Short mmCIF file of C-alpha atoms in Angstrom, two decimals:
data_model
loop_
_atom_site.label_atom_id
_atom_site.label_comp_id
_atom_site.label_asym_id
_atom_site.label_seq_id
_atom_site.Cartn_x
_atom_site.Cartn_y
_atom_site.Cartn_z
CA UNK Z 172 10.40 1.62 -17.40
CA UNK Z 173 10.26 1.07 -13.17
CA UNK Z 174 8.62 -1.54 -12.13
CA UNK Z 175 9.16 -3.65 -9.34
CA UNK Z 176 8.33 -7.44 -9.62
CA UNK Z 177 7.48 -10.12 -7.11
CA UNK Z 178 8.06 -13.17 -8.83
CA UNK Z 179 6.25 -15.71 -6.32
CA UNK Z 180 2.77 -15.32 -6.33
CA UNK Z 181 2.47 -17.90 -3.97
CA UNK Z 182 4.73 -19.44 -1.83
CA UNK Z 183 3.19 -22.46 1.15
CA UNK Z 184 6.45 -23.24 3.87
CA UNK Z 185 6.46 -25.22 7.30
CA UNK Z 186 5.70 -23.93 10.46
CA UNK Z 187 9.02 -23.31 11.47
CA UNK Z 188 10.73 -23.10 8.34
CA UNK Z 189 12.91 -20.34 7.03
CA UNK Z 190 11.32 -17.47 4.32
CA UNK Z 191 13.03 -15.80 1.92
CA UNK Z 192 10.52 -13.59 -0.61
CA UNK Z 193 11.73 -12.10 -3.41
CA UNK Z 194 11.61 -9.05 -4.44
CA UNK Z 195 13.09 -6.54 -7.62
CA UNK Z 196 13.02 -3.78 -9.27
CA UNK Z 197 14.03 -1.82 -12.19
CA UNK Z 198 15.40 1.71 -11.91
CA UNK Z 199 18.43 3.62 -12.71
CA UNK Z 200 19.18 5.02 -9.38
CA UNK Z 201 18.41 3.13 -5.81
CA UNK Z 202 14.84 3.96 -4.58
CA UNK Z 203 13.73 3.98 -1.45
CA UNK Z 204 12.57 0.48 -0.73
CA UNK Z 205 9.66 -1.07 1.99
CA UNK Z 206 8.37 -4.64 2.54
CA UNK Z 207 4.27 -4.64 3.98
CA UNK Z 208 2.06 -7.70 4.97
CA UNK Z 209 -1.39 -7.95 4.38
CA UNK Z 210 -3.70 -10.01 6.07
CA UNK Z 211 -6.79 -10.42 4.68
CA UNK Z 212 -9.88 -8.33 4.89
CA UNK Z 213 -6.96 -5.73 6.81
CA UNK Z 214 -5.22 -2.44 5.74
CA UNK Z 215 -1.07 -2.71 4.95
CA UNK Z 216 1.51 -2.63 7.70
CA UNK Z 217 4.67 -1.43 7.35
CA UNK Z 218 6.81 -4.89 8.25
CA UNK Z 219 10.52 -2.46 6.92
CA UNK Z 220 11.92 0.10 5.21
CA UNK Z 221 15.09 0.56 3.35
CA UNK Z 222 16.62 4.37 2.12
CA UNK Z 223 20.41 4.41 2.66
CA UNK Z 224 22.97 3.39 4.97
CA UNK Z 225 23.34 -0.52 6.17
CA UNK Z 226 21.44 -2.87 3.59
CA UNK Z 227 20.63 -5.15 6.18
CA UNK Z 228 17.74 -3.96 7.53
CA UNK Z 229 15.18 -4.81 10.48
CA UNK Z 230 11.93 -4.80 11.06
CA UNK Z 231 9.44 -5.71 13.12
CA UNK Z 232 7.86 -9.79 13.83
CA UNK Z 233 11.53 -10.87 13.39
CA UNK Z 234 11.92 -9.73 9.79
CA UNK Z 235 14.67 -8.92 7.19
CA UNK Z 236 15.68 -7.61 4.10
CA UNK Z 237 18.34 -7.24 2.97
CA UNK Z 238 19.67 -4.41 -0.24
CA UNK Z 239 21.60 -5.83 -3.08
CA UNK Z 240 22.29 -2.86 -5.56
CA UNK Z 241 24.14 -5.56 -7.71
CA UNK Z 242 20.78 -7.58 -8.30
CA UNK Z 243 18.07 -4.42 -8.25
CA UNK Z 244 16.90 -6.68 -5.25
CA UNK Z 245 15.24 -6.28 -1.51
CA UNK Z 246 14.41 -10.15 -0.79
CA UNK Z 247 12.13 -10.32 2.51
CA UNK Z 248 13.50 -13.41 4.56
CA UNK Z 249 12.38 -14.59 8.45
CA UNK Z 250 14.03 -17.63 9.98
CA UNK Z 251 11.83 -19.66 11.18
CA UNK Z 252 7.76 -19.21 10.19
CA UNK Z 253 4.92 -18.83 12.64
CA UNK Z 254 1.34 -19.97 11.63
CA UNK Z 255 0.48 -16.26 12.64
CA UNK Z 256 2.66 -15.06 9.41
CA UNK Z 257 0.31 -16.57 7.11
CA UNK Z 258 -0.24 -13.61 4.74
CA UNK Z 259 0.17 -11.18 1.97
CA UNK Z 260 3.41 -9.15 1.34
CA UNK Z 261 3.90 -6.63 -0.58
CA UNK Z 262 7.25 -5.39 -1.68
CA UNK Z 263 7.14 -1.43 -2.57
CA UNK Z 264 9.33 0.97 -3.91
CA UNK Z 265 9.06 4.90 -4.13
CA UNK Z 266 10.95 5.84 -7.28
CA UNK Z 267 13.31 8.69 -6.35
CA UNK Z 268 12.54 11.89 -8.06
CA UNK Z 269 9.19 10.77 -9.56
CA UNK Z 270 6.86 12.08 -5.77
CA UNK Z 271 6.47 10.09 -2.71
CA UNK Z 272 4.18 7.94 -4.76
CA UNK Z 273 4.64 3.83 -3.81
CA UNK Z 274 4.86 1.78 -6.53
CA UNK Z 275 3.54 -2.02 -5.40
CA UNK Z 276 5.10 -5.28 -6.56
CA UNK Z 277 2.20 -7.90 -7.39
CA UNK Z 278 2.06 -9.75 -4.05
CA UNK Z 279 3.21 -13.38 -2.66
CA UNK Z 280 0.61 -15.05 -0.74
CA UNK Z 281 2.35 -16.66 1.67
CA UNK Z 282 0.80 -20.22 3.67
CA UNK Z 283 2.18 -21.58 6.37
CA UNK Z 284 1.13 -25.05 7.07
CA UNK Z 285 1.48 -26.80 10.79
CA UNK I 78 -1.76 7.43 19.19
CA UNK I 79 -4.87 7.06 16.74
CA UNK I 80 -3.29 5.32 13.34
CA UNK I 81 -5.03 6.61 10.28
CA UNK I 82 -8.49 6.06 10.15
CA UNK I 83 -10.74 5.35 7.47
CA UNK I 84 -14.92 5.46 7.15
CA UNK I 85 -16.62 3.61 6.30
CA UNK I 86 -15.35 0.53 6.09
CA UNK I 87 -18.01 -1.45 3.79
CA UNK I 88 -19.55 0.85 1.15
CA UNK I 89 -22.25 -0.93 -1.00
CA UNK I 90 -23.96 1.74 -3.47
CA UNK I 91 -26.10 0.60 -6.84
CA UNK I 92 -24.41 2.49 -9.86
CA UNK I 93 -25.18 5.62 -10.71
CA UNK I 94 -24.85 6.64 -7.69
CA UNK I 95 -22.27 8.25 -5.20
CA UNK I 96 -19.62 7.45 -3.52
CA UNK I 97 -17.76 9.09 -0.66
CA UNK I 98 -14.64 7.74 1.16
CA UNK I 99 -12.91 9.55 4.12
CA UNK I 100 -9.56 9.19 5.87
CA UNK I 101 -8.52 11.03 8.64
CA UNK I 102 -4.46 10.92 9.07
CA UNK I 103 -2.02 10.26 11.57
CA UNK I 104 -1.42 13.07 14.26
CA UNK I 105 0.69 14.95 13.41
CA UNK I 106 0.68 14.14 10.00
CA UNK I 107 -0.22 16.43 6.71
CA UNK I 108 0.34 14.53 3.41
CA UNK I 109 -2.22 11.72 2.18
CA UNK I 110 -2.02 9.50 -0.05
CA UNK I 111 -4.94 7.21 -1.86
CA UNK I 112 -4.82 3.98 -3.30
CA UNK I 113 -6.74 1.02 -5.17
CA UNK I 114 -6.48 -2.45 -4.73
CA UNK I 115 -9.12 -4.63 -7.83
CA UNK I 116 -9.48 -7.87 -7.49
CA UNK I 117 -6.74 -9.27 -9.33
CA UNK I 118 -4.57 -6.13 -9.83
CA UNK I 119 -2.94 -5.57 -6.65
CA UNK I 120 -1.94 -2.51 -5.18
CA UNK I 121 -1.82 1.42 -7.45
CA UNK I 122 -1.30 4.95 -6.52
CA UNK I 123 -4.58 7.19 -7.26
CA UNK I 124 -3.53 10.51 -5.81
CA UNK I 125 -0.99 12.33 -3.40
CA UNK I 126 -2.28 15.28 -1.42
CA UNK I 127 -0.96 18.10 1.11
CA UNK I 128 -3.25 20.21 3.24
CA UNK I 129 -5.53 22.23 0.50
CA UNK I 130 -3.51 20.89 -1.89
CA UNK I 131 -2.73 17.45 -4.74
CA UNK I 132 0.75 17.31 -5.59
CA UNK I 133 -0.16 13.96 -7.69
CA UNK I 134 -3.16 12.76 -9.11
CA UNK I 135 -1.50 11.19 -12.16
CA UNK I 136 -3.10 8.21 -10.83
CA UNK I 137 -7.03 8.84 -10.91
CA UNK I 138 -9.51 8.41 -13.49
CA UNK I 139 -9.98 11.10 -15.35
CA UNK I 140 -13.54 11.16 -14.96
CA UNK I 141 -15.88 10.90 -12.30
CA UNK I 142 -13.39 10.87 -9.26
CA UNK I 143 -11.90 13.30 -7.13
CA UNK I 144 -10.09 14.18 -4.56
CA UNK I 145 -9.89 16.59 -1.68
CA UNK I 146 -7.66 17.31 1.88
CA UNK I 147 -9.40 20.37 3.34
CA UNK I 148 -7.83 22.76 5.73
CA UNK I 149 -9.69 21.09 8.65
CA UNK I 150 -11.33 17.57 8.45
CA UNK I 151 -10.87 14.45 7.23
CA UNK I 152 -9.38 13.84 3.19
CA UNK I 153 -12.77 12.95 1.13
CA UNK I 154 -11.81 10.82 -2.11
CA UNK I 155 -15.38 10.71 -4.33
CA UNK I 156 -16.89 8.45 -6.96
CA UNK I 157 -19.34 9.82 -9.05
CA UNK I 158 -22.11 7.44 -10.68
CA UNK I 159 -19.99 4.64 -9.37
CA UNK I 160 -19.99 1.27 -11.97
CA UNK I 161 -19.17 -2.03 -11.48
CA UNK I 162 -15.93 -1.68 -12.24
CA UNK I 163 -15.06 0.47 -9.14
CA UNK I 164 -15.77 -2.26 -6.72
CA UNK I 165 -12.08 -2.31 -4.66
CA UNK I 166 -10.64 -1.86 -1.34
CA UNK I 167 -9.59 2.00 -1.63
CA UNK I 168 -6.77 2.47 0.76
CA UNK I 169 -5.22 5.91 2.10
CA UNK I 170 -2.29 6.12 4.09
CA UNK I 171 -0.52 9.31 5.63
CA UNK I 172 2.76 10.59 6.27
CA UNK I 173 4.52 13.11 8.38
CA UNK I 174 6.74 14.30 5.54
CA UNK I 175 7.35 12.60 2.10
CA UNK I 176 8.79 10.13 3.14
CA UNK I 177 7.51 6.70 5.15
CA UNK I 178 4.07 5.76 4.30
CA UNK I 179 1.00 3.99 7.39
CA UNK I 180 -2.14 2.72 5.44
CA UNK I 181 -5.53 2.56 7.23
CA UNK I 182 -8.07 -0.53 7.39
CA UNK I 183 -9.34 0.53 4.11
CA UNK I 184 -12.88 0.78 2.49
CA UNK I 185 -14.44 -1.88 0.62
CA UNK I 186 -16.43 -0.31 -2.06
CA UNK I 187 -18.98 -3.03 -3.63
CA UNK I 188 -21.22 -1.58 -6.40
CA UNK I 189 -24.44 -3.53 -7.38
#
């Protein structure tokens, strides 16, 4: 079955430290991959996306993600976290051939310690 | 360029009433999607519409829920005879083609 897994429900990092949020998917082909961020009481903001091509993609707010086909992963990274990055992060996938609906992971809540 | 607009932002209904949620897509976007975020459950796809057509409603509950996207005006998600379990945040997203979706701020529905 097609699925998206974010294994870390909560992550706490110190401001200025590096960050990596994990995302894995289960699918026989390469899907379209997205990372969204949600601040409390707000909607979802697109951070970055991968459709094809260069497997390292740059997004907004200093985030990047790397697609690794062999590991079915699309991990989100940031070299130095800012307190304003505290939010919930969602990995989302469009499984090609199944319409354009997004399948979301369960989210990772990021807390930033000052 | 205005983003995706949703109204109301907060909606309170008593059990048995109807809830109407509105979504105006980004300018130039003709594809609209509705998602629901239930407490402790994450975001789930409900329905995908283009102007005057439902493309995919595989995530819609079979009863009480309906959606439309008329030729003129916003997309409407309608929930009839609401129950407490319908309390959730409902998000609309839009896209220009069937690709990147941009989300609105959501409507938070509370059923008393």
